[in-house]
Coordinates of C-alpha atoms in Angstrom, one line a residue:
M318 CA -84.1 5.1 8.9
E319 CA -82.7 1.5 9.0
C320 CA -81.2 2.0 5.6
L321 CA -79.5 5.1 6.9
Y322 CA -78.0 3.1 9.8
C323 CA -76.9 0.4 7.4
F324 CA -75.2 3.0 5.2
L325 CA -73.4 4.6 8.2
G326 CA -72.3 1.2 9.4
F327 CA -70.9 0.4 5.9
L328 CA -68.9 3.6 5.9
L329 CA -67.4 2.8 9.3
L330 CA -66.5 -0.6 8.2
A331 CA -64.9 0.8 5.1
A332 CA -63.0 3.2 7.2
G333 CA -61.6 0.4 9.3
L334 CA -60.5 -1.8 6.4
P335 CA -57.0 -0.1 5.9
L336 CA -56.1 -0.9 9.5
D337 CA -56.6 -4.6 8.9
A338 CA -55.3 -4.6 5.3
A339 CA -51.9 -6.4 4.5
K340 CA -48.8 -4.3 4.8
R341 CA -46.8 -3.2 1.8
F342 CA -43.1 -3.2 1.4
H343 CA -42.8 0.6 1.7
D344 CA -44.7 0.4 5.0
V345 CA -42.2 -2.1 6.4
L346 CA -38.9 -1.0 4.9
S347 CA -39.1 2.8 5.2
N348 CA -41.3 5.4 6.9
E349 CA -39.5 8.3 5.3
R350 CA -40.6 7.8 1.7
P351 CA -42.4 10.9 0.3
S352 CA -45.6 10.6 -1.7
G353 CA -45.1 9.7 -5.4
Y354 CA -41.4 8.7 -4.8
M355 CA -41.6 5.7 -7.1
R356 CA -42.8 7.7 -10.0
E357 CA -39.7 9.9 -9.9
H358 CA -37.4 6.9 -10.7
N359 CA -37.0 4.4 -13.5
Q360 CA -37.3 0.7 -13.0
L361 CA -34.1 -1.0 -11.8
S362 CA -33.4 -4.3 -13.5
G363 CA -34.4 -7.3 -11.4
W364 CA -36.0 -5.1 -8.7
S365 CA -39.7 -4.9 -7.8
S366 CA -42.0 -2.0 -6.7
D367 CA -42.4 -1.5 -3.0
E368 CA -46.2 -1.3 -3.5
N369 CA -46.3 -5.1 -3.3
D370 CA -47.7 -6.8 -0.3
W371 CA -45.6 -8.0 2.6
N372 CA -46.2 -11.4 4.2
E373 CA -46.3 -10.2 7.8
K374 CA -47.2 -13.7 9.2
L375 CA -44.1 -15.3 7.9
Y376 CA -41.9 -12.2 8.3
P377 CA -43.0 -10.3 11.4
V378 CA -42.4 -6.5 11.5
W379 CA -41.0 -4.9 14.6
K380 CA -40.7 -1.2 15.1
R381 CA -37.7 0.5 16.5
G382 CA -37.5 0.1 20.3
D383 CA -39.6 -3.0 20.3
S384 CA -38.6 -5.2 23.3
R385 CA -38.5 -8.3 21.0
W386 CA -35.3 -7.0 19.4
K387 CA -33.4 -7.9 22.6
S388 CA -34.3 -11.6 22.2
S389 CA -33.9 -11.9 18.5
W390 CA -30.5 -13.5 18.8
K391 CA -28.9 -15.7 21.4
G392 CA -26.1 -14.0 23.4
G393 CA -26.8 -10.4 22.3
R394 CA -27.6 -8.2 19.3
V395 CA -26.4 -8.8 15.7
Q396 CA -25.0 -5.7 13.9
A397 CA -25.2 -5.3 10.1
V398 CA -22.5 -3.3 8.3
L399 CA -23.5 -1.9 4.9
T400 CA -20.8 -0.5 2.6
S401 CA -20.7 0.4 -1.1
D402 CA -18.1 1.5 -3.7
S403 CA -19.8 4.9 -4.1
P404 CA -19.5 7.4 -5.7
A405 CA -20.5 5.8 -9.1
L406 CA -20.4 7.4 -12.5
V407 CA -23.8 7.2 -14.1
G408 CA -24.0 4.2 -16.4
S409 CA -21.5 2.2 -14.3
T410 CA -22.2 -0.5 -11.7
I411 CA -22.3 0.2 -8.0
T412 CA -21.8 -2.7 -5.6
F413 CA -23.2 -3.0 -2.0
A414 CA -21.9 -5.4 0.6
V415 CA -23.6 -6.4 3.9
N416 CA -21.6 -8.1 6.7
L417 CA -23.1 -9.4 9.9
V418 CA -21.2 -9.0 13.1
F419 CA -22.2 -11.6 15.7
P420 CA -21.9 -11.2 19.4
R421 CA -18.5 -12.1 21.0
C422 CA -17.3 -15.7 20.8
Q423 CA -19.7 -16.5 17.9
K424 CA -18.9 -17.2 14.3
E425 CA -20.3 -18.9 11.2
D426 CA -18.8 -22.3 10.2
A427 CA -18.3 -23.7 6.8
S428 CA -21.8 -25.3 6.8
G429 CA -23.5 -22.0 7.6
N430 CA -24.2 -22.9 11.2
I431 CA -23.5 -20.4 14.0
V432 CA -21.0 -21.9 16.5
Y433 CA -19.1 -20.8 19.6
E434 CA -15.4 -20.1 19.1
K435 CA -13.1 -22.4 21.0
N436 CA -11.2 -21.1 24.0
C437 CA -13.2 -17.9 24.0
R438 CA -15.0 -16.5 27.0
N439 CA -17.7 -13.8 27.0
D440 CA -19.3 -12.0 29.8
T441 CA -21.3 -15.1 30.8
G442 CA -18.3 -17.4 30.6
A443 CA -17.6 -20.3 28.2
S444 CA -20.7 -21.9 26.8
P445 CA -21.1 -25.7 27.2
D446 CA -22.9 -25.9 23.9
L447 CA -21.1 -26.1 20.6
Y448 CA -23.8 -24.5 18.4
V449 CA -25.6 -21.2 18.8
Y450 CA -27.9 -22.1 15.9
N451 CA -27.6 -25.6 14.4
W452 CA -29.5 -25.1 11.2
T453 CA -28.2 -28.3 9.6
A454 CA -30.0 -30.3 12.3
W455 CA -33.2 -28.3 11.7
T456 CA -32.9 -29.1 8.0
E457 CA -32.5 -32.8 8.7
D458 CA -35.5 -32.8 11.1
S459 CA -37.8 -31.0 8.7
D460 CA -38.5 -30.6 5.0
W461 CA -36.6 -27.2 4.9
G462 CA -33.7 -28.4 2.7
N463 CA -35.7 -30.9 0.7
D464 CA -35.8 -29.7 -2.9
T465 CA -39.0 -31.6 -3.5
S466 CA -40.8 -29.8 -0.7
E467 CA -43.3 -27.2 -1.6
G468 CA -43.7 -25.7 1.9
H469 CA -45.1 -22.3 2.1
H470 CA -42.2 -21.2 4.4
N471 CA -39.7 -21.4 1.6
V472 CA -40.7 -18.1 0.1
F473 CA -39.6 -14.4 0.3
P474 CA -41.7 -11.7 2.0
D475 CA -43.5 -11.0 -1.3
G476 CA -44.4 -14.7 -1.8
K477 CA -41.8 -15.6 -4.5
P478 CA -40.2 -19.0 -3.9
F479 CA -36.6 -19.3 -2.9
P480 CA -34.1 -20.2 -5.6
R481 CA -33.0 -23.8 -5.3
P482 CA -31.0 -25.0 -3.5
W483 CA -32.2 -22.8 -0.7
K484 CA -29.7 -23.9 2.0
K485 CA -29.1 -20.4 3.2
N486 CA -30.0 -19.1 6.7
F487 CA -30.5 -15.4 6.2
V488 CA -32.9 -13.4 4.1
Y489 CA -31.7 -9.9 3.0
V490 CA -34.2 -7.4 1.7
F491 CA -32.6 -4.3 0.0
H492 CA -34.7 -1.2 -0.6
T493 CA -34.0 2.0 -2.5
L494 CA -35.7 4.3 -5.0
G495 CA -39.1 2.9 -4.2
Q496 CA -38.0 -0.6 -5.2
Y497 CA -36.8 -3.7 -3.4
F498 CA -34.6 -6.7 -4.0
Q499 CA -34.6 -10.0 -2.0
K500 CA -31.7 -12.4 -1.6
L501 CA -30.7 -15.5 0.4
G502 CA -27.3 -15.5 1.9
Q503 CA -25.0 -16.4 4.8
C504 CA -23.2 -13.9 7.1
S505 CA -22.2 -11.7 4.1
V506 CA -23.8 -10.9 0.8
T507 CA -23.2 -8.5 -2.1
I508 CA -25.5 -7.1 -4.8
S509 CA -24.7 -4.8 -7.8
I510 CA -26.9 -2.2 -9.5
N511 CA -26.4 -0.6 -12.9
T512 CA -26.8 3.1 -12.4
A513 CA -28.0 4.0 -15.9
N514 CA -31.6 4.4 -14.6
V515 CA -30.6 5.9 -11.2
S516 CA -31.2 9.6 -10.6
L517 CA -28.2 11.8 -10.0
G518 CA -27.3 12.8 -6.5
P519 CA -27.3 11.1 -3.1
Q520 CA -29.6 8.2 -2.5
I521 CA -30.4 5.9 0.4
M522 CA -30.0 2.1 0.5
E523 CA -31.8 0.3 3.3
V524 CA -31.3 -3.4 4.3
T525 CA -33.4 -5.6 6.6
V526 CA -32.0 -9.0 7.6
Y527 CA -34.1 -12.0 8.8
R528 CA -32.8 -15.3 10.2
R529 CA -34.5 -18.7 10.0
H530 CA -36.4 -19.9 12.9
R531 CA -38.0 -23.3 12.2
R532 CA -40.7 -22.5 9.7
A533 CA -40.7 -18.8 10.2
Y534 CA -38.3 -15.9 10.2
V535 CA -37.1 -13.4 12.9
P536 CA -35.8 -9.9 12.1
I537 CA -32.2 -9.5 13.5
A538 CA -30.8 -6.2 12.0
K539 CA -31.6 -3.1 10.0
V540 CA -29.1 -0.8 8.4
K541 CA -29.0 2.0 5.8
D542 CA -26.3 4.0 4.1
V543 CA -26.0 6.9 1.6
Y544 CA -24.6 6.3 -1.9
V545 CA -24.0 8.9 -4.7
V546 CA -24.5 8.7 -8.4
T547 CA -22.8 11.4 -10.4
D548 CA -22.3 12.4 -14.1
Q549 CA -18.8 13.6 -13.3
I550 CA -15.8 11.3 -13.3
P551 CA -14.6 10.9 -9.6
V552 CA -11.0 12.0 -9.7
F553 CA -8.3 12.1 -7.1
V554 CA -4.7 13.3 -7.4
T555 CA -1.7 12.3 -5.4
M556 CA 1.4 14.6 -5.3
S557 CA 4.9 13.5 -4.2
Q558 CA 8.3 15.1 -4.3
K559 CA 11.8 14.0 -3.4
N560 CA 13.2 15.7 -0.2
N561 CA 9.7 17.1 0.6
R562 CA 9.1 16.7 4.3
N563 CA 5.3 16.6 4.3
S564 CA 3.4 16.3 1.0
S565 CA 0.0 16.3 2.8
D566 CA 0.2 20.0 3.6
E567 CA 0.5 20.7 -0.2
T568 CA 3.7 22.6 0.3
F569 CA 6.5 21.7 -2.1
L570 CA 10.1 22.7 -3.0
R571 CA 11.3 24.9 -5.7
D572 CA 13.5 23.5 -8.5
L573 CA 12.6 19.9 -7.8
P574 CA 10.1 18.0 -10.0
I575 CA 6.7 17.2 -8.4
T576 CA 5.1 13.9 -9.5
F577 CA 1.3 14.2 -10.0
S578 CA -0.6 10.9 -10.3
V579 CA -4.3 10.8 -11.2
L580 CA -6.5 8.1 -9.7
I581 CA -9.9 7.6 -11.3
H582 CA -12.5 5.9 -9.0
D583 CA -13.9 3.3 -11.3
P584 CA -14.3 0.0 -9.4
S585 CA -16.6 -1.5 -12.0
H586 CA -14.1 -0.8 -14.8
F587 CA -16.7 1.2 -16.7
L588 CA -14.1 3.4 -18.4
N589 CA -11.7 0.6 -19.4
E590 CA -12.7 0.9 -23.1
S591 CA -12.7 4.7 -23.0
A592 CA -10.1 7.1 -24.4
I593 CA -9.0 9.3 -21.5
Y594 CA -7.2 12.6 -21.7
Y595 CA -5.7 14.7 -18.9
K596 CA -5.5 18.5 -19.3
W597 CA -3.2 20.2 -16.8
N598 CA -2.9 23.9 -15.9
F599 CA -0.3 24.4 -13.1
G600 CA -1.0 28.1 -12.6
D601 CA 2.6 29.3 -13.2
N602 CA 2.1 30.6 -16.7
T603 CA 3.7 27.6 -18.3
G604 CA 0.6 26.9 -20.5
L605 CA -1.8 23.9 -20.8
F606 CA -0.4 20.4 -20.9
V607 CA -2.5 17.6 -22.5
S608 CA -1.5 14.0 -22.0
N609 CA -3.0 10.5 -22.2
N610 CA -0.8 9.4 -19.3
H611 CA -2.2 9.5 -15.8
T612 CA 1.2 10.5 -14.3
L613 CA 3.0 13.8 -15.0
N614 CA 6.1 15.6 -13.6
H615 CA 6.3 19.4 -13.2
T616 CA 8.9 21.7 -11.7
Y617 CA 8.1 25.1 -10.2
V618 CA 11.0 27.6 -10.5
L619 CA 9.5 30.4 -8.4
N620 CA 8.3 30.6 -4.8
G621 CA 4.7 31.4 -4.2
T622 CA 1.2 30.0 -4.2
F623 CA -0.3 28.5 -7.3
S624 CA -3.7 27.1 -8.4
L625 CA -3.6 23.7 -9.9
N626 CA -6.4 22.7 -12.3
L627 CA -7.0 19.3 -13.9
T628 CA -9.7 18.3 -16.4
V629 CA -10.1 14.6 -17.2
Q630 CA -12.0 13.9 -20.4
A631 CA -13.3 10.4 -21.2
E632 CA -14.9 9.2 -24.4
V633 CA -17.2 6.5 -23.2
P634 CA -18.5 4.1 -25.9
G635 CA -22.3 4.1 -26.0
P636 CA -25.4 3.6 -28.1
C637 CA -26.0 6.2 -30.8
P638 CA -29.1 8.3 -30.5
L639 CA -32.0 7.5 -32.8
P640 CA -31.8 9.4 -36.1
S641 CA -34.3 12.1 -36.6
P642 CA -37.2 11.3 -39.0
R643 CA -36.6 12.4 -42.6
P644 CA -39.2 13.4 -45.1
P645 CA -40.1 10.6 -47.5
K646 CA -38.2 10.5 -50.8
T647 CA -39.9 10.2 -54.1
T648 CA -39.0 6.8 -55.5
P649 CA -38.8 6.2 -59.2
P650 CA -41.0 3.4 -60.6
L651 CA -38.0 1.1 -61.1
V652 CA -35.5 0.6 -58.3
T653 CA -32.3 -1.3 -59.1
A654 CA -30.4 -3.4 -56.7
G655 CA -27.6 -0.9 -56.7
D656 CA -29.9 1.9 -55.5
S657 CA -31.1 -0.3 -52.6
T658 CA -27.4 -0.8 -51.5
L659 CA -26.9 2.9 -51.4
E660 CA -29.9 3.4 -49.1
L661 CA -28.5 0.8 -46.6
R662 CA -25.2 2.6 -46.4
E663 CA -26.9 5.7 -45.1
I664 CA -27.6 3.9 -41.8
P665 CA -25.0 5.1 -39.2
D666 CA -22.6 2.7 -37.6
E667 CA -23.1 1.9 -33.9
S668 CA -19.8 3.5 -32.9
C669 CA -21.0 6.5 -30.9
H670 CA -19.7 7.7 -27.6
I671 CA -20.6 9.9 -24.6
T672 CA -18.2 12.4 -23.3
R673 CA -17.8 12.6 -19.5
Y674 CA -15.6 15.0 -17.6
G675 CA -13.9 15.0 -14.2
Y676 CA -12.3 17.9 -12.4
F677 CA -9.7 18.4 -9.7
K678 CA -8.5 21.7 -8.1
A679 CA -5.8 22.4 -5.5
T680 CA -3.8 25.3 -4.2
I681 CA -0.1 24.5 -3.6
T682 CA 2.7 26.5 -2.0
I683 CA 6.2 26.5 -3.4
V684 CA 9.1 27.3 -1.0
E685 CA 12.9 26.9 -1.0
G686 CA 14.3 23.7 0.5
I687 CA 17.4 21.5 0.7
L688 CA 17.8 20.1 -2.8
E689 CA 20.8 17.8 -2.4
V690 CA 23.3 16.6 0.2
N691 CA 26.7 15.0 -0.3
I692 CA 29.5 13.6 1.8
I693 CA 32.8 14.9 0.3
Q694 CA 35.4 13.7 2.8
V695 CA 35.7 11.0 5.5
T696 CA 38.6 11.1 8.0
D697 CA 39.7 9.3 11.1
V698 CA 40.1 11.5 14.2
P699 CA 43.5 10.8 16.0
M700 CA 43.1 10.1 19.6
P701 CA 45.8 10.8 22.3
R702 CA 45.2 7.5 23.9
P703 CA 44.0 4.6 21.7
Q704 CA 40.5 3.4 22.8
P705 CA 39.9 -0.1 21.3
D706 CA 36.1 0.0 21.7
N707 CA 35.5 3.5 20.2
S708 CA 36.6 5.2 17.0
L709 CA 35.8 8.7 15.9
V710 CA 35.2 9.7 12.3
D711 CA 34.6 13.1 10.8
F712 CA 32.3 13.5 7.8
V713 CA 32.5 16.7 5.8
V714 CA 29.1 17.4 4.3
T715 CA 27.9 19.9 1.7
C716 CA 24.3 20.7 0.5
H717 CA 22.5 22.8 -2.1
G718 CA 19.5 24.9 -1.5
S719 CA 18.3 26.3 1.9
I720 CA 20.4 26.0 5.1
P721 CA 19.5 23.0 7.3
T722 CA 18.5 23.3 10.9
E723 CA 19.3 19.7 12.0
V724 CA 21.5 16.8 11.0
C725 CA 20.6 13.2 11.8
T726 CA 22.6 10.1 11.3
I727 CA 21.6 6.4 11.5
I728 CA 24.4 3.8 11.7
S729 CA 23.4 0.3 10.7
D730 CA 24.8 -2.9 9.2
P731 CA 26.4 -2.9 5.7
S732 CA 23.0 -3.7 4.1
C733 CA 21.5 -0.5 5.7
Q734 CA 18.7 -2.6 7.2
I735 CA 19.4 -3.2 10.9
T736 CA 19.6 0.1 12.7
Q737 CA 22.0 0.5 15.6
N738 CA 21.9 4.1 16.9
P739 CA 20.2 7.1 15.4
V740 CA 21.6 10.5 16.5
C741 CA 20.3 14.0 15.8
D742 CA 22.0 17.3 16.5
P743 CA 21.0 20.9 15.7
V744 CA 23.0 22.8 13.2
A745 CA 24.8 25.9 14.4
M746 CA 23.3 29.2 13.3
E747 CA 26.8 30.5 12.5
L748 CA 26.8 28.4 9.3
G749 CA 25.7 31.4 7.3
D750 CA 24.7 31.1 3.7
T751 CA 27.2 28.4 2.9
C752 CA 26.1 24.8 3.5
L753 CA 29.4 23.2 4.7
L754 CA 29.6 21.4 8.0
T755 CA 31.5 18.6 9.7
V756 CA 29.7 15.8 11.5
R757 CA 31.6 13.7 14.0
R758 CA 30.3 10.2 14.9
A759 CA 31.6 7.4 17.1
F760 CA 31.8 3.8 16.0
S761 CA 32.0 0.9 18.4
G762 CA 34.4 -1.8 17.2
S763 CA 35.9 -2.6 13.9
G764 CA 34.0 -3.6 10.7
T765 CA 32.0 -2.1 7.9
Y766 CA 29.0 0.2 8.7
C767 CA 26.2 1.8 6.6
M768 CA 25.6 5.4 7.7
N769 CA 22.5 7.3 6.5
L770 CA 22.9 11.1 6.9
T771 CA 20.0 13.5 6.6
L772 CA 19.8 17.3 6.7
G773 CA 16.5 18.8 7.4
N774 CA 14.5 22.0 8.1
D775 CA 10.8 22.8 8.3
A776 CA 10.1 22.2 4.7
S777 CA 12.6 19.6 3.4
L778 CA 14.6 16.5 4.3
A779 CA 17.6 15.4 2.2
L780 CA 19.3 12.1 2.5
T781 CA 22.6 10.5 1.6
S782 CA 24.3 7.3 2.5
T783 CA 27.9 5.9 2.7
L784 CA 29.8 2.8 3.8
V785 CA 32.4 3.3 6.5
S786 CA 35.2 0.8 7.2
I787 CA 36.7 0.9 10.8
N788 CA 40.0 -0.8 11.4
S789 CA 40.8 -2.8 14.6
R790 CA 42.6 -1.0 17.5
D791 CA 42.9 -3.9 19.9
P792 CA 46.0 -3.7 22.2
A793 CA 46.6 -7.4 21.8
S794 CA 46.7 -6.9 18.1
L795 CA 49.2 -4.1 18.5
L796 CA 51.3 -6.3 20.7
R797 CA 51.3 -9.1 18.2
T798 CA 52.4 -6.6 15.5
A799 CA 55.3 -5.4 17.7
N800 CA 56.4 -8.9 18.5
G801 CA 56.4 -9.7 14.9
I802 CA 58.6 -6.8 14.1
L803 CA 61.1 -7.7 17.0
V804 CA 61.3 -11.3 15.8
S805 CA 62.0 -10.2 12.3
L806 CA 64.8 -7.9 13.5
G807 CA 66.2 -10.7 15.7
C808 CA 66.4 -13.1 12.8
L809 CA 68.1 -10.4 10.7
A810 CA 70.8 -9.9 13.4
I811 CA 71.4 -13.6 13.7
L812 CA 71.8 -13.9 10.0
V813 CA 74.4 -11.1 9.9
T814 CA 76.3 -12.7 12.8
V815 CA 76.5 -16.1 11.1
I816 CA 77.8 -14.5 7.9
A817 CA 80.5 -12.6 9.8
F818 CA 81.5 -15.8 11.7
L819 CA 81.9 -17.7 8.5
M820 CA 84.1 -15.0 7.0
Y821 CA 86.3 -14.9 10.1
K822 CA 86.7 -18.7 10.1
K823 CA 87.7 -18.8 6.5
H824 CA 90.4 -16.1 6.9
K825 CA 91.9 -17.7 10.0
E826 CA 93.4 -20.6 7.9
Y827 CA 96.1 -18.4 6.4
K828 CA 98.8 -17.4 8.8
P829 CA 101.3 -14.6 8.3
I830 CA 104.9 -15.6 7.0
E831 CA 107.6 -15.1 9.6
N832 CA 111.1 -13.5 8.8
S833 CA 112.4 -14.6 12.0
P834 CA 111.2 -16.5 14.9
G835 CA 108.7 -14.6 17.0
I836 CA 108.6 -11.6 14.6
V837 CA 105.5 -11.0 12.5
I838 CA 105.6 -8.7 9.5
R839 CA 102.3 -6.8 10.3
G840 CA 102.2 -4.8 7.2
K841 CA 102.4 -7.7 4.9
G842 CA 100.0 -9.7 7.0
L843 CA 97.4 -6.9 6.7
N844 CA 98.0 -6.9 3.0
V845 CA 97.4 -10.6 2.7
F846 CA 94.1 -10.2 4.7
L847 CA 92.9 -7.4 2.4
N848 CA 93.8 -9.4 -0.6
H849 CA 91.9 -12.4 0.6
A850 CA 88.8 -10.2 1.3
K851 CA 89.1 -8.7 -2.1
T852 CA 89.3 -12.2 -3.6
L853 CA 86.2 -13.2 -1.7
F854 CA 84.0 -10.3 -2.6
F855 CA 85.6 -9.5 -6.1
P856 CA 86.3 -12.9 -7.7
G857 CA 87.3 -11.2 -11.0
N858 CA 90.8 -10.4 -9.7
Q859 CA 93.7 -10.0 -12.2
E860 CA 96.3 -11.5 -9.8
K861 CA 97.9 -14.6 -11.3
D862 CA 98.7 -16.2 -8.0
P863 CA 96.4 -14.8 -5.4
L864 CA 97.8 -17.0 -2.6
L865 CA 101.5 -16.0 -3.5
K866 CA 102.6 -19.5 -2.8
N867 CA 105.6 -19.1 -5.2
Q868 CA 106.8 -16.1 -3.3
P869 CA 107.7 -17.1 0.3
G870 CA 107.1 -14.6 3.0
I871 CA 104.0 -12.8 1.5
L872 CA 100.4 -13.5 2.8

């Protein structure tokens, strides 16, 4: 009977052993791991199985909702932000980044210590202390940073020693696919994984962060995120078109080229050495277009809805598969050196490749829009009363395509950079099918202006620009101009008067010849005056004695 009691006690003791046994990584890092999870995945390079033991004494484990989380950090909780450059093409490298967000007014300095920001006040007011955590002082007071120290606290949760030098203050434990990776770091760290051995589909990455606390560690944050590994090339296409009002609605204009630009998500440059081909089908019965350029222009000539299909093909260099075993050949008794060379040439070259594909589909709508706008005439508007601070100008505008519903102008400096006054007006419905309208705009002051004019409707927006020169209409300037004209006319009148006076004075020296005292022969005196004028203006006179001095009595 005593043996039976001993046997039952042994069974109870054995049943209680798992409760006291050491925790394993999968117990600490995730409670959602299904049975046999590790066996479904290949080994990641540099990672370890989460079946390993976890040092709970050095790295305590707190469950979600534990009250100790509230006091794990001075001044509040630390948030961990986990990001990745997912999705990743299988065989490429995916990178994960963790960034710690500290409570308000806290930051990490160049030495890795956590300090309070200057002139920053949180809910409790400005802190009189400079440091939140002065790990440098802790290092100097202990053997933490001493490379010769073999302290048991300088190890990861699985017992592996820290890489030297170990002057980092946070321990990051990454966990995915039943495996974990440990890393020392500061407030941000990154790791990369080659996805050649990662199963396709969505996966979960979990990260637990610990901080130093003397000779132990305190958990401060946990975070997880979903990443995707795929065997299809991640492809995105941007579409743009001139005069298109909104490209995001995938509605474009007829008779104008659309620019299609392919973006391949390949942050690790896995496809840099690959030959890539783009196969386009625009859905308008124009056939299949194949190009090795990631950008292509295409013009739709009909209105309607079309299905766009793109296939991207990449020839990725990779290892060749092992050749299938061949049946042994019968070898003659004597083998020459030449025969041996022929055998070596049958070994295939390592120049194989793997073909990967990516796909993109979209449904686009083609409508009629404003294709072009032109300013064909610019004229000044006459005003009944000159207004020096305001000039009116008419712009005659034509367009091609659909009829606009609004016209907008933006007047700016000659460089078209500094905007002064944008103005928009609706277009009258009486315009009909002919796009010809006159736009009147006011300009303040003289000078040169840049005017941008746009015609728009629901689907399109066409733009044109022109330079406008406005002359000065200042009254003072007009008065100065009038004064200048009057001065010129006055000078001309004075000049004419002087010439006439000189002519009169010259003719007065010759008096008429008298026949008798007090009697003047008027007819002859007039003839003398005319002869003198003729001599003055026509010096080529044939008269031998113009003064008639040899003939007394003649002027």
